Each structure stands twice: as structure tokens, then as C-alpha cells.
Amino acid sequence: MNGDSFRNRKNGFTTMDGGQAKPSGKVSGGKIAGIVIAALVAAILLFNSTYEIKEQEQAVLITLGKASAVTEPGLHFKIPFIQQVRKINTTIQGFSIGYNNADNTVVTDESLMITSDFNFIDVDFYVEYRYSDPVKALYASQNPLGILRNISQSCIRTVIGSYSVDDVLTTGKNEIQAAIKEMIIERLEMQDIGVQLVNITIQDSEPPTAEVMEAFKAVETAKQGKETALNNANKYRNEQLPSAQAKADGILKDAEARKTERINEATAQVARFNAMYAEYVKNPAVTRQRMFFEAMENVLPDLKVIIQSEGGDVQTIYPLESFTGDTQGSTGSGESSRSGGNTDSGSSSGDGRSVDGTENK
């Protein structure tokens, strides 16, 4: 019994009541500690075997030094302590060139540039980018953003140096931005660092000193005045052109009408003259006399002819009715009335010449 008791005590048991063994408190505590440790290890392994990718993220799964991209969002599994995960933000991000984006202070080393006409100018840019390939972004270069910044500054200075200061300050900004963007994209494709340029914009451009700035403002004001004057002149021209064109069209139409009228009139006169000439050739004396009578009817309507004698005392008046055939009120063909030198002076109108060509005295 003593020997059994000694072995039992040596093995951690005690004998009571007939030598039956009972477990000691030390064994129960060890089992509990083991269970706790096992549970902790299992929890660590469980939580270390999963990872989550959000909508705007991509991940790089590294298995014994070999990297592969994981682009699908959601919950994923990995082998604990063998596989590692590094996440990349794929949203559009940006940085400034020429000024500090935090406090908006000027960074002179980045903003001060020289133009093609050898003028200095301060230009600020904002570059927007995103990671297009997470594996290349992590392992193709040590500092992809630093490379993007250096490429951007190089392209900016190259393009700005090919434009005049007026273009940079005023009308050439859009063209400059497009040229810089195209150049940066070409160089990023050559580097292939997993970074994609989204956009680059000119935030501000101004001369480096206050005096030069005032001069450029004056030039810009003059240009705006020029544009305003040109616009006003074009407006006035557009208002006046329709009325002037209408007047010109009216004048042309009147001229065409008068031209047609004169041509028709001249044609009629030529035809009349040709007809008269044809009759004149047939009987010249009769035609000539008829033409004379017709001319007298047109030239001397309602006119009385006074014939004065050489003595100057007696006037003989012959009415024109005899020429026209209207004998009403006349004294008969060939009759004459005699009176003193003061007879019917009001009827001696015309050019003051008698039929025989002598002037009235």
C-alpha cells in the first residue's frame, strides 16, 4: 500500500478510501491552458486567411515572392504566413505642380518658366492620375509618383518653351494643356510603371513681377477693347448691309427699266424715221411740206405770227389757224388786219422773229 501510494503521488494521484486514485488540480489547469492556446492559434489562422477588396481597390497577392493581381472586389482567401496581400487605391488622385496644395503657397522652382520669346512666367498645374496596373505600380519602380512628377515637369517646360507669353497667358491654354497631356502619355507608355495620366490642367498663369503683371493687364484690356470695337463694327455692318443692298438693287432695277425704255424709244424713233424716209424717197416735196406742217403744229401751238414792215409803223397779223386747218375766229386766208405800232403787243410772244426772218423792232 505504501509503495502504491508513493507511485500514485509520484504520478500526481492520491489514494483515498481503499486506494482509488483521483486526478489532481494541476492536470485540469494544464488542459484548460492548452485549449485556450489552441483556440487563439485557430482564430489567428482564421482571420489571417481572409482579406477584403473594396470597390475602388485592387490587390496584389504575393505567394513566395511571386505577385499576381486580384481585381475583383469582395472577400478572398489566402494561405496564412505564406501569401501576403498589398492593396492599391484605383480612384483618381492628383498632385499640384508650381504651388503647395495644402496652404496654396507658390513653389518658385516648379512654377517659374521661360517662354519662346524669352519672357519669364509663373504657371501652376494640377495633375490627375490613377493606378492602371497594381503589380507594375508596386514592383516596376520604387517611386512611380516621383517618376510621374518628373515626367510632367519635363513635358511642361518643353511645351511652355515653344509658346509665346501671350499664348500662355490668354488664348493658348487649351492647346498647351492638350500638347502636355499627349507628351506625358507617350512617355508613361515608354516607362510602363502602372500609372495612367487622367488629365492635366493649368490652374493659373501670371507674370513673375507686379510691374510686368500690370503691363500684361493693360495689354489684355487693349485686346478686349479691340474685340469690342470689331464686334460693334461688324454689328453696324450687318445692320447697314441689307438696306444698302436693297437700295443698290432698286437703283439697278430702275436703271434697267430706263435702259429698256430708252432702247424701245430709240428703236421706235428709228423705225419711224425709216418709214418717213421711205415716204420721202417716193415724193420728197410733199413729204417735206407735211413734215414742216407737223413740226409747226408741235413747235407753235396757239401762237400768232406778227409780220412787221420795213417802215416799222404797220404790223400785219396772220393767225396760225390757217396752218392747222382750224379757221374758226380767223378773218379768212390771206386777209390782214392793220393797226398802229401798238397793236396786240401781248400776242407777240415767242422768240421775237417774224416769218420772213426779220426781228421785231
C-alpha positions as YAML, in Angstrom:
chain: A
units: angstrom
residues:
- id: 1
  name: MET
  ca: [0.00, 0.00, 0.00]
- id: 2
  name: ASN
  ca: [2.78, 2.37, 0.82]
- id: 3
  name: GLY
  ca: [4.51, 1.57, -2.45]
- id: 4
  name: ASP
  ca: [1.33, 2.13, -4.41]
- id: 5
  name: SER
  ca: [0.76, 5.34, -2.57]
- id: 6
  name: PHE
  ca: [4.25, 6.52, -3.39]
- id: 7
  name: ARG
  ca: [3.86, 5.77, -7.10]
- id: 8
  name: ASN
  ca: [0.48, 7.41, -7.14]
- id: 9
  name: ARG
  ca: [1.81, 10.52, -5.51]
- id: 10
  name: LYS
  ca: [4.74, 10.50, -7.87]
- id: 11
  name: ASN
  ca: [2.37, 10.36, -10.85]
- id: 12
  name: GLY
  ca: [0.15, 13.08, -9.43]
- id: 13
  name: PHE
  ca: [-2.57, 10.91, -7.83]
- id: 14
  name: THR
  ca: [-3.58, 10.34, -4.24]
- id: 15
  name: THR
  ca: [-5.17, 7.26, -2.78]
- id: 16
  name: MET
  ca: [-8.13, 7.60, -0.54]
- id: 17
  name: ASP
  ca: [-10.69, 5.14, 0.63]
- id: 18
  name: GLY
  ca: [-9.38, 1.81, -0.43]
- id: 19
  name: GLY
  ca: [-6.61, 3.01, -2.67]
- id: 20
  name: GLN
  ca: [-8.77, 4.56, -5.51]
- id: 21
  name: ALA
  ca: [-6.90, 7.34, -7.40]
- id: 22
  name: LYS
  ca: [-8.30, 10.88, -8.16]
- id: 23
  name: PRO
  ca: [-6.84, 13.48, -10.52]
- id: 24
  name: SER
  ca: [-5.07, 16.43, -9.04]
- id: 25
  name: GLY
  ca: [-5.82, 20.18, -9.75]
- id: 26
  name: LYS
  ca: [-2.55, 20.68, -11.70]
- id: 27
  name: VAL
  ca: [-3.67, 18.43, -14.57]
- id: 28
  name: SER
  ca: [-7.01, 20.23, -15.02]
- id: 29
  name: GLY
  ca: [-5.32, 23.66, -15.29]
- id: 30
  name: GLY
  ca: [-2.89, 22.47, -17.99]
- id: 31
  name: LYS
  ca: [-5.66, 21.16, -20.18]
- id: 32
  name: ILE
  ca: [-7.56, 24.43, -19.98]
- id: 33
  name: ALA
  ca: [-4.46, 26.44, -20.92]
- id: 34
  name: GLY
  ca: [-3.86, 24.17, -23.90]
- id: 35
  name: ILE
  ca: [-7.40, 24.58, -25.14]
- id: 36
  name: VAL
  ca: [-7.13, 28.37, -24.87]
- id: 37
  name: ILE
  ca: [-3.87, 28.46, -26.78]
- id: 38
  name: ALA
  ca: [-5.27, 26.20, -29.48]
- id: 39
  name: ALA
  ca: [-8.30, 28.44, -29.82]
- id: 40
  name: LEU
  ca: [-6.13, 31.56, -30.15]
- id: 41
  name: VAL
  ca: [-3.97, 29.92, -32.79]
- id: 42
  name: ALA
  ca: [-7.06, 28.82, -34.71]
- id: 43
  name: ALA
  ca: [-8.54, 32.33, -34.53]
- id: 44
  name: ILE
  ca: [-5.29, 33.87, -35.75]
- id: 45
  name: LEU
  ca: [-5.11, 31.44, -38.63]
- id: 46
  name: LEU
  ca: [-8.76, 32.01, -39.48]
- id: 47
  name: PHE
  ca: [-8.56, 35.81, -39.53]
- id: 48
  name: ASN
  ca: [-5.20, 35.79, -41.34]
- id: 49
  name: SER
  ca: [-6.56, 33.62, -44.16]
- id: 50
  name: THR
  ca: [-9.14, 36.13, -45.48]
- id: 51
  name: TYR
  ca: [-8.96, 39.64, -46.90]
- id: 52
  name: GLU
  ca: [-11.48, 42.04, -48.46]
- id: 53
  name: ILE
  ca: [-11.15, 44.18, -51.59]
- id: 54
  name: LYS
  ca: [-13.37, 47.25, -51.79]
- id: 55
  name: GLU
  ca: [-15.00, 48.64, -54.93]
- id: 56
  name: GLN
  ca: [-12.29, 51.24, -55.60]
- id: 57
  name: GLU
  ca: [-9.35, 48.97, -54.77]
- id: 58
  name: GLN
  ca: [-7.21, 46.30, -56.35]
- id: 59
  name: ALA
  ca: [-4.88, 43.89, -54.57]
- id: 60
  name: VAL
  ca: [-1.57, 42.21, -55.23]
- id: 61
  name: LEU
  ca: [-1.31, 38.66, -53.86]
- id: 62
  name: ILE
  ca: [2.30, 37.68, -53.17]
- id: 63
  name: THR
  ca: [2.98, 33.94, -52.97]
- id: 64
  name: LEU
  ca: [6.56, 33.12, -52.04]
- id: 65
  name: GLY
  ca: [7.77, 36.23, -53.86]
- id: 66
  name: LYS
  ca: [5.54, 35.84, -56.93]
- id: 67
  name: ALA
  ca: [2.99, 38.66, -57.38]
- id: 68
  name: SER
  ca: [-0.39, 38.41, -59.06]
- id: 69
  name: ALA
  ca: [-3.19, 40.95, -59.36]
- id: 70
  name: VAL
  ca: [-6.59, 40.50, -57.74]
- id: 71
  name: THR
  ca: [-9.06, 42.91, -59.30]
- id: 72
  name: GLU
  ca: [-12.48, 41.57, -58.27]
- id: 73
  name: PRO
  ca: [-13.97, 43.25, -55.20]
- id: 74
  name: GLY
  ca: [-15.26, 41.16, -52.28]
- id: 75
  name: LEU
  ca: [-13.95, 38.62, -49.73]
- id: 76
  name: HIS
  ca: [-10.95, 36.48, -50.74]
- id: 77
  name: PHE
  ca: [-8.86, 33.75, -49.07]
- id: 78
  name: LYS
  ca: [-5.12, 33.31, -48.76]
- id: 79
  name: ILE
  ca: [-2.71, 30.91, -47.15]
- id: 80
  name: PRO
  ca: [-1.60, 32.37, -43.82]
- id: 81
  name: PHE
  ca: [2.11, 33.18, -43.42]
- id: 82
  name: ILE
  ca: [2.74, 32.03, -47.00]
- id: 83
  name: GLN
  ca: [0.73, 34.52, -49.03]
- id: 84
  name: GLN
  ca: [0.75, 38.28, -48.46]
- id: 85
  name: VAL
  ca: [-1.65, 40.95, -49.76]
- id: 86
  name: ARG
  ca: [-0.94, 44.57, -50.68]
- id: 87
  name: LYS
  ca: [-3.82, 46.83, -51.70]
- id: 88
  name: ILE
  ca: [-3.79, 49.68, -54.25]
- id: 89
  name: ASN
  ca: [-6.28, 52.55, -54.42]
- id: 90
  name: THR
  ca: [-7.53, 52.82, -58.01]
- id: 91
  name: THR
  ca: [-9.54, 56.05, -57.63]
- id: 92
  name: ILE
  ca: [-8.48, 59.22, -59.45]
- id: 93
  name: GLN
  ca: [-5.89, 61.07, -57.41]
- id: 94
  name: GLY
  ca: [-3.82, 64.18, -58.05]
- id: 95
  name: PHE
  ca: [-0.96, 66.44, -57.09]
- id: 96
  name: SER
  ca: [-0.03, 70.03, -57.82]
- id: 97
  name: ILE
  ca: [2.98, 71.44, -59.68]
- id: 98
  name: GLY
  ca: [4.03, 75.02, -59.03]
- id: 99
  name: TYR
  ca: [2.17, 75.50, -55.75]
- id: 100
  name: ASN
  ca: [1.55, 73.74, -52.47]
- id: 101
  name: ASN
  ca: [-1.94, 72.29, -52.46]
- id: 102
  name: ALA
  ca: [-2.15, 72.31, -48.67]
- id: 103
  name: ASP
  ca: [-1.60, 76.02, -48.00]
- id: 104
  name: ASN
  ca: [-1.74, 77.35, -51.60]
- id: 105
  name: THR
  ca: [1.78, 78.80, -51.45]
- id: 106
  name: VAL
  ca: [3.90, 79.24, -54.56]
- id: 107
  name: VAL
  ca: [6.74, 76.81, -55.27]
- id: 108
  name: THR
  ca: [9.00, 79.01, -57.37]
- id: 109
  name: ASP
  ca: [11.36, 76.24, -58.50]
- id: 110
  name: GLU
  ca: [8.45, 74.44, -60.16]
- id: 111
  name: SER
  ca: [6.31, 77.36, -61.39]
- id: 112
  name: LEU
  ca: [8.90, 79.73, -62.89]
- id: 113
  name: MET
  ca: [9.40, 79.03, -66.62]
- id: 114
  name: ILE
  ca: [10.65, 80.77, -69.77]
- id: 115
  name: THR
  ca: [8.66, 81.12, -72.99]
- id: 116
  name: SER
  ca: [9.75, 81.05, -76.63]
- id: 117
  name: ASP
  ca: [10.00, 84.86, -76.74]
- id: 118
  name: PHE
  ca: [12.35, 84.82, -73.71]
- id: 119
  name: ASN
  ca: [9.82, 86.03, -71.13]
- id: 120
  name: PHE
  ca: [9.56, 84.62, -67.62]
- id: 121
  name: ILE
  ca: [6.19, 83.44, -66.38]
- id: 122
  name: ASP
  ca: [4.72, 81.61, -63.38]
- id: 123
  name: VAL
  ca: [2.47, 78.68, -64.36]
- id: 124
  name: ASP
  ca: [0.69, 76.32, -61.94]
- id: 125
  name: PHE
  ca: [-0.61, 72.88, -62.94]
- id: 126
  name: TYR
  ca: [-2.70, 70.14, -61.38]
- id: 127
  name: VAL
  ca: [-2.06, 66.54, -62.45]
- id: 128
  name: GLU
  ca: [-4.72, 63.83, -62.12]
- id: 129
  name: TYR
  ca: [-3.70, 60.17, -62.30]
- id: 130
  name: ARG
  ca: [-4.78, 56.65, -61.38]
- id: 131
  name: TYR
  ca: [-3.09, 53.26, -60.96]
- id: 132
  name: SER
  ca: [-3.84, 51.11, -64.00]
- id: 133
  name: ASP
  ca: [-1.76, 48.05, -63.09]
- id: 134
  name: PRO
  ca: [-1.26, 47.33, -59.37]
- id: 135
  name: VAL
  ca: [1.59, 44.84, -59.89]
- id: 136
  name: LYS
  ca: [3.64, 47.28, -62.01]
- id: 137
  name: ALA
  ca: [2.78, 50.13, -59.67]
- id: 138
  name: LEU
  ca: [4.35, 48.20, -56.78]
- id: 139
  name: TYR
  ca: [7.29, 46.45, -58.45]
- id: 140
  name: ALA
  ca: [8.11, 48.21, -61.77]
- id: 141
  name: SER
  ca: [9.62, 51.19, -59.95]
- id: 142
  name: GLN
  ca: [10.49, 52.24, -56.46]
- id: 143
  name: ASN
  ca: [8.62, 55.58, -56.65]
- id: 144
  name: PRO
  ca: [6.08, 55.73, -59.51]
- id: 145
  name: LEU
  ca: [4.63, 59.06, -58.37]
- id: 146
  name: GLY
  ca: [8.07, 60.64, -58.33]
- id: 147
  name: ILE
  ca: [8.63, 59.42, -61.88]
- id: 148
  name: LEU
  ca: [5.24, 60.84, -62.95]
- id: 149
  name: ARG
  ca: [6.06, 64.20, -61.36]
- id: 150
  name: ASN
  ca: [9.46, 64.39, -63.08]
- id: 151
  name: ILE
  ca: [7.96, 63.45, -66.45]
- id: 152
  name: SER
  ca: [5.21, 66.03, -66.00]
- id: 153
  name: GLN
  ca: [7.62, 68.84, -65.16]
- id: 154
  name: SER
  ca: [9.85, 67.96, -68.11]
- id: 155
  name: CYS
  ca: [6.94, 67.93, -70.56]
- id: 156
  name: ILE
  ca: [5.51, 71.15, -69.12]
- id: 157
  name: ARG
  ca: [8.75, 73.07, -69.55]
- id: 158
  name: THR
  ca: [9.26, 71.67, -73.05]
- id: 159
  name: VAL
  ca: [5.81, 72.73, -74.23]
- id: 160
  name: ILE
  ca: [5.79, 76.11, -72.45]
- id: 161
  name: GLY
  ca: [9.16, 76.89, -74.02]
- id: 162
  name: SER
  ca: [7.65, 76.53, -77.50]
- id: 163
  name: TYR
  ca: [4.85, 79.09, -76.98]
- id: 164
  name: SER
  ca: [4.90, 82.86, -76.60]
- id: 165
  name: VAL
  ca: [3.98, 84.54, -73.34]
- id: 166
  name: ASP
  ca: [0.73, 85.89, -74.81]
- id: 167
  name: ASP
  ca: [-0.41, 82.37, -75.71]
- id: 168
  name: VAL
  ca: [0.37, 81.06, -72.24]
- id: 169
  name: LEU
  ca: [-1.48, 83.91, -70.55]
- id: 170
  name: THR
  ca: [-4.53, 84.15, -72.80]
- id: 171
  name: THR
  ca: [-5.64, 82.19, -75.83]
- id: 172
  name: GLY
  ca: [-3.28, 79.21, -75.97]
- id: 173
  name: LYS
  ca: [-4.09, 77.46, -72.68]
- id: 174
  name: ASN
  ca: [-6.27, 74.71, -74.12]
- id: 175
  name: GLU
  ca: [-3.76, 73.93, -76.85]
- id: 176
  name: ILE
  ca: [-0.90, 73.89, -74.34]
- id: 177
  name: GLN
  ca: [-2.76, 71.53, -72.00]
- id: 178
  name: ALA
  ca: [-3.52, 69.12, -74.85]
- id: 179
  name: ALA
  ca: [0.11, 69.09, -76.03]
- id: 180
  name: ILE
  ca: [1.43, 68.46, -72.50]
- id: 181
  name: LYS
  ca: [-1.06, 65.66, -71.88]
- id: 182
  name: GLU
  ca: [-0.17, 63.90, -75.12]
- id: 183
  name: MET
  ca: [3.55, 64.11, -74.37]
- id: 184
  name: ILE
  ca: [3.16, 62.78, -70.81]
- id: 185
  name: ILE
  ca: [1.05, 59.83, -72.00]
- id: 186
  name: GLU
  ca: [3.68, 58.87, -74.58]
- id: 187
  name: ARG
  ca: [6.47, 58.91, -72.00]
- id: 188
  name: LEU
  ca: [4.43, 56.96, -69.45]
- id: 189
  name: GLU
  ca: [3.82, 54.25, -72.05]
- id: 190
  name: MET
  ca: [7.58, 54.04, -72.58]
- id: 191
  name: GLN
  ca: [8.24, 53.77, -68.83]
- id: 192
  name: ASP
  ca: [5.37, 51.30, -68.20]
- id: 193
  name: ILE
  ca: [5.16, 51.86, -64.45]
- id: 194
  name: GLY
  ca: [1.47, 51.06, -63.99]
- id: 195
  name: VAL
  ca: [0.35, 54.68, -63.64]
- id: 196
  name: GLN
  ca: [-2.13, 56.30, -66.06]
- id: 197
  name: LEU
  ca: [-2.49, 60.05, -66.62]
- id: 198
  name: VAL
  ca: [-6.14, 61.17, -66.44]
- id: 199
  name: ASN
  ca: [-5.80, 64.91, -67.03]
- id: 200
  name: ILE
  ca: [-3.54, 67.91, -66.55]
- id: 201
  name: THR
  ca: [-4.87, 71.46, -66.27]
- id: 202
  name: ILE
  ca: [-3.38, 74.94, -65.96]
- id: 203
  name: GLN
  ca: [-4.54, 76.35, -62.65]
- id: 204
  name: ASP
  ca: [-3.04, 79.82, -63.07]
- id: 205
  name: SER
  ca: [-0.55, 81.70, -65.22]
- id: 206
  name: GLU
  ca: [0.80, 85.15, -64.48]
- id: 207
  name: PRO
  ca: [3.95, 87.25, -64.89]
- id: 208
  name: PRO
  ca: [6.55, 86.90, -62.13]
- id: 209
  name: THR
  ca: [6.54, 90.59, -61.02]
- id: 210
  name: ALA
  ca: [3.85, 93.16, -60.27]
- id: 211
  name: GLU
  ca: [5.11, 95.63, -62.90]
- id: 212
  name: VAL
  ca: [5.03, 93.05, -65.64]
- id: 213
  name: MET
  ca: [1.62, 91.88, -64.45]
- id: 214
  name: GLU
  ca: [0.21, 95.41, -64.77]
- id: 215
  name: ALA
  ca: [1.67, 95.72, -68.26]
- id: 216
  name: PHE
  ca: [0.06, 92.45, -69.32]
- id: 217
  name: LYS
  ca: [-3.25, 93.54, -67.82]
- id: 218
  name: ALA
  ca: [-3.06, 96.74, -69.87]
- id: 219
  name: VAL
  ca: [-2.35, 94.71, -73.00]
- id: 220
  name: GLU
  ca: [-5.25, 92.40, -72.24]
- id: 221
  name: THR
  ca: [-7.57, 95.38, -71.70]
- id: 222
  name: ALA
  ca: [-6.49, 96.81, -75.05]
- id: 223
  name: LYS
  ca: [-7.17, 93.47, -76.74]
- id: 224
  name: GLN
  ca: [-10.62, 93.31, -75.20]
- id: 225
  name: GLY
  ca: [-11.29, 96.86, -76.38]
- id: 226
  name: LYS
  ca: [-10.19, 95.87, -79.86]
- id: 227
  name: GLU
  ca: [-12.53, 92.89, -79.82]
- id: 228
  name: THR
  ca: [-15.40, 95.09, -78.62]
- id: 229
  name: ALA
  ca: [-14.76, 97.64, -81.38]
- id: 230
  name: LEU
  ca: [-14.61, 94.91, -84.01]
- id: 231
  name: ASN
  ca: [-17.84, 93.39, -82.74]
- id: 232
  name: ASN
  ca: [-19.58, 96.77, -82.82]
- id: 233
  name: ALA
  ca: [-18.29, 97.42, -86.33]
- id: 234
  name: ASN
  ca: [-19.47, 94.02, -87.52]
- id: 235
  name: LYS
  ca: [-22.86, 94.65, -85.91]
- id: 236
  name: TYR
  ca: [-23.19, 98.01, -87.67]
- id: 237
  name: ARG
  ca: [-22.09, 96.46, -90.95]
- id: 238
  name: ASN
  ca: [-24.65, 93.68, -90.63]
- id: 239
  name: GLU
  ca: [-27.34, 96.25, -89.90]
- id: 240
  name: GLN
  ca: [-26.43, 98.51, -92.82]
- id: 241
  name: LEU
  ca: [-25.68, 95.93, -95.48]
- id: 242
  name: PRO
  ca: [-29.29, 94.78, -96.06]
- id: 243
  name: SER
  ca: [-30.63, 98.33, -96.54]
- id: 244
  name: ALA
  ca: [-27.68, 99.31, -98.73]
- id: 245
  name: GLN
  ca: [-28.12, 96.16, -100.78]
- id: 246
  name: ALA
  ca: [-31.82, 96.90, -101.16]
- id: 247
  name: LYS
  ca: [-31.05, 100.45, -102.34]
- id: 248
  name: ALA
  ca: [-28.45, 99.14, -104.77]
- id: 249
  name: ASP
  ca: [-30.92, 96.59, -106.12]
- id: 250
  name: GLY
  ca: [-33.54, 99.33, -106.54]
- id: 251
  name: ILE
  ca: [-31.10, 101.57, -108.41]
- id: 252
  name: LEU
  ca: [-30.07, 98.71, -110.67]
- id: 253
  name: LYS
  ca: [-33.68, 97.83, -111.42]
- id: 254
  name: ASP
  ca: [-34.54, 101.47, -112.18]
- id: 255
  name: ALA
  ca: [-31.52, 101.71, -114.44]
- id: 256
  name: GLU
  ca: [-32.51, 98.53, -116.23]
- id: 257
  name: ALA
  ca: [-36.04, 99.86, -116.66]
- id: 258
  name: ARG
  ca: [-34.82, 103.20, -118.03]
- id: 259
  name: LYS
  ca: [-32.37, 101.39, -120.27]
- id: 260
  name: THR
  ca: [-35.15, 99.23, -121.69]
- id: 261
  name: GLU
  ca: [-37.39, 102.27, -122.08]
- id: 262
  name: ARG
  ca: [-34.72, 104.29, -123.89]
- id: 263
  name: ILE
  ca: [-33.87, 101.38, -126.14]
- id: 264
  name: ASN
  ca: [-37.51, 100.85, -127.03]
- id: 265
  name: GLU
  ca: [-37.95, 104.58, -127.62]
- id: 266
  name: ALA
  ca: [-34.86, 104.77, -129.81]
- id: 267
  name: THR
  ca: [-36.00, 101.69, -131.71]
- id: 268
  name: ALA
  ca: [-39.40, 103.28, -132.31]
- id: 269
  name: GLN
  ca: [-37.81, 106.54, -133.49]
- id: 270
  name: VAL
  ca: [-35.53, 104.66, -135.85]
- id: 271
  name: ALA
  ca: [-38.50, 102.74, -137.22]
- id: 272
  name: ARG
  ca: [-40.48, 105.98, -137.62]
- id: 273
  name: PHE
  ca: [-37.55, 107.68, -139.31]
- id: 274
  name: ASN
  ca: [-37.08, 104.76, -141.68]
- id: 275
  name: ALA
  ca: [-40.79, 104.86, -142.53]
- id: 276
  name: MET
  ca: [-40.67, 108.60, -143.14]
- id: 277
  name: TYR
  ca: [-37.56, 108.25, -145.24]
- id: 278
  name: ALA
  ca: [-39.23, 105.63, -147.34]
- id: 279
  name: GLU
  ca: [-42.12, 108.02, -147.98]
- id: 280
  name: TYR
  ca: [-39.71, 110.88, -148.60]
- id: 281
  name: VAL
  ca: [-37.93, 108.90, -151.28]
- id: 282
  name: LYS
  ca: [-41.23, 108.34, -153.06]
- id: 283
  name: ASN
  ca: [-42.34, 112.03, -153.03]
- id: 284
  name: PRO
  ca: [-39.79, 114.39, -151.45]
- id: 285
  name: ALA
  ca: [-41.70, 117.70, -151.92]
- id: 286
  name: VAL
  ca: [-44.99, 116.56, -150.43]
- id: 287
  name: THR
  ca: [-43.31, 114.74, -147.61]
- id: 288
  name: ARG
  ca: [-41.12, 117.73, -146.78]
- id: 289
  name: GLN
  ca: [-44.15, 120.05, -146.68]
- id: 290
  name: ARG
  ca: [-46.08, 117.63, -144.49]
- id: 291
  name: MET
  ca: [-43.15, 117.34, -142.14]
- id: 292
  name: PHE
  ca: [-42.96, 121.13, -141.93]
- id: 293
  name: PHE
  ca: [-46.64, 121.44, -141.04]
- id: 294
  name: GLU
  ca: [-46.38, 118.75, -138.42]
- id: 295
  name: ALA
  ca: [-43.32, 120.44, -136.94]
- id: 296
  name: MET
  ca: [-45.15, 123.77, -136.80]
- id: 297
  name: GLU
  ca: [-48.06, 122.14, -135.02]
- id: 298
  name: ASN
  ca: [-45.71, 120.87, -132.38]
- id: 299
  name: VAL
  ca: [-43.48, 123.93, -132.08]
- id: 300
  name: LEU
  ca: [-46.02, 126.80, -132.41]
- id: 301
  name: PRO
  ca: [-49.30, 125.71, -130.83]
- id: 302
  name: ASP
  ca: [-51.81, 128.59, -130.28]
- id: 303
  name: LEU
  ca: [-49.22, 131.16, -131.42]
- id: 304
  name: LYS
  ca: [-49.94, 134.22, -133.60]
- id: 305
  name: VAL
  ca: [-47.24, 135.34, -136.02]
- id: 306
  name: ILE
  ca: [-46.62, 139.09, -136.42]
- id: 307
  name: ILE
  ca: [-45.00, 140.37, -139.61]
- id: 308
  name: GLN
  ca: [-43.61, 143.87, -139.36]
- id: 309
  name: SER
  ca: [-42.98, 146.04, -142.42]
- id: 310
  name: GLU
  ca: [-39.72, 147.71, -143.13]
- id: 311
  name: GLY
  ca: [-41.07, 151.11, -142.13]
- id: 312
  name: GLY
  ca: [-41.85, 149.90, -138.69]
- id: 313
  name: ASP
  ca: [-45.31, 151.53, -138.48]
- id: 314
  name: VAL
  ca: [-47.65, 148.89, -139.80]
- id: 315
  name: GLN
  ca: [-47.98, 145.27, -138.43]
- id: 316
  name: THR
  ca: [-49.80, 142.55, -140.20]
- id: 317
  name: ILE
  ca: [-51.03, 139.66, -138.06]
- id: 318
  name: TYR
  ca: [-51.69, 136.25, -139.54]
- id: 319
  name: PRO
  ca: [-53.37, 133.71, -137.28]
- id: 320
  name: LEU
  ca: [-51.94, 130.19, -137.16]
- id: 321
  name: GLU
  ca: [-55.32, 128.59, -137.55]
- id: 322
  name: SER
  ca: [-54.79, 128.64, -141.28]
- id: 323
  name: PHE
  ca: [-51.81, 126.33, -140.88]
- id: 324
  name: THR
  ca: [-53.71, 123.85, -138.77]
- id: 325
  name: GLY
  ca: [-56.91, 123.96, -140.75]
- id: 326
  name: ASP
  ca: [-58.92, 125.49, -137.87]
- id: 327
  name: THR
  ca: [-60.48, 128.64, -139.41]
- id: 328
  name: GLN
  ca: [-62.76, 129.47, -136.52]
- id: 329
  name: GLY
  ca: [-62.26, 133.09, -135.45]
- id: 330
  name: SER
  ca: [-59.97, 133.90, -138.37]
- id: 331
  name: THR
  ca: [-60.61, 136.67, -140.98]
- id: 332
  name: GLY
  ca: [-60.00, 134.30, -143.88]
- id: 333
  name: SER
  ca: [-56.99, 133.08, -145.64]
- id: 334
  name: GLY
  ca: [-54.78, 135.87, -147.00]
- id: 335
  name: GLU
  ca: [-56.59, 138.67, -145.05]
- id: 336
  name: SER
  ca: [-54.64, 141.04, -142.91]
- id: 337
  name: SER
  ca: [-55.51, 143.48, -140.18]
- id: 338
  name: ARG
  ca: [-53.69, 146.69, -139.90]
- id: 339
  name: SER
  ca: [-53.18, 148.74, -136.84]
- id: 340
  name: GLY
  ca: [-50.77, 151.22, -135.34]
- id: 341
  name: GLY
  ca: [-47.44, 150.40, -133.83]
- id: 342
  name: ASN
  ca: [-49.16, 149.48, -130.58]
- id: 343
  name: THR
  ca: [-51.40, 146.74, -131.99]
- id: 344
  name: ASP
  ca: [-51.70, 143.43, -129.97]
- id: 345
  name: SER
  ca: [-48.33, 143.72, -128.34]
- id: 346
  name: GLY
  ca: [-49.29, 140.97, -125.89]
- id: 347
  name: SER
  ca: [-49.60, 138.49, -128.70]
- id: 348
  name: SER
  ca: [-46.06, 138.88, -129.87]
- id: 349
  name: SER
  ca: [-44.73, 136.02, -127.76]
- id: 350
  name: GLY
  ca: [-42.13, 133.59, -128.95]
- id: 351
  name: ASP
  ca: [-38.61, 134.47, -129.96]
- id: 352
  name: GLY
  ca: [-39.47, 137.93, -131.41]
- id: 353
  name: ARG
  ca: [-38.78, 136.97, -135.01]
- id: 354
  name: SER
  ca: [-41.16, 137.31, -138.00]
- id: 355
  name: VAL
  ca: [-41.86, 134.64, -140.57]
- id: 356
  name: ASP
  ca: [-39.55, 136.28, -143.09]
- id: 357
  name: GLY
  ca: [-36.75, 136.24, -140.55]
- id: 358
  name: THR
  ca: [-36.67, 139.97, -139.62]
- id: 359
  name: GLU
  ca: [-36.52, 140.88, -135.99]
- id: 360
  name: ASN
  ca: [-39.36, 142.83, -134.37]
- id: 361
  name: LYS
  ca: [-38.15, 146.35, -133.50]
...
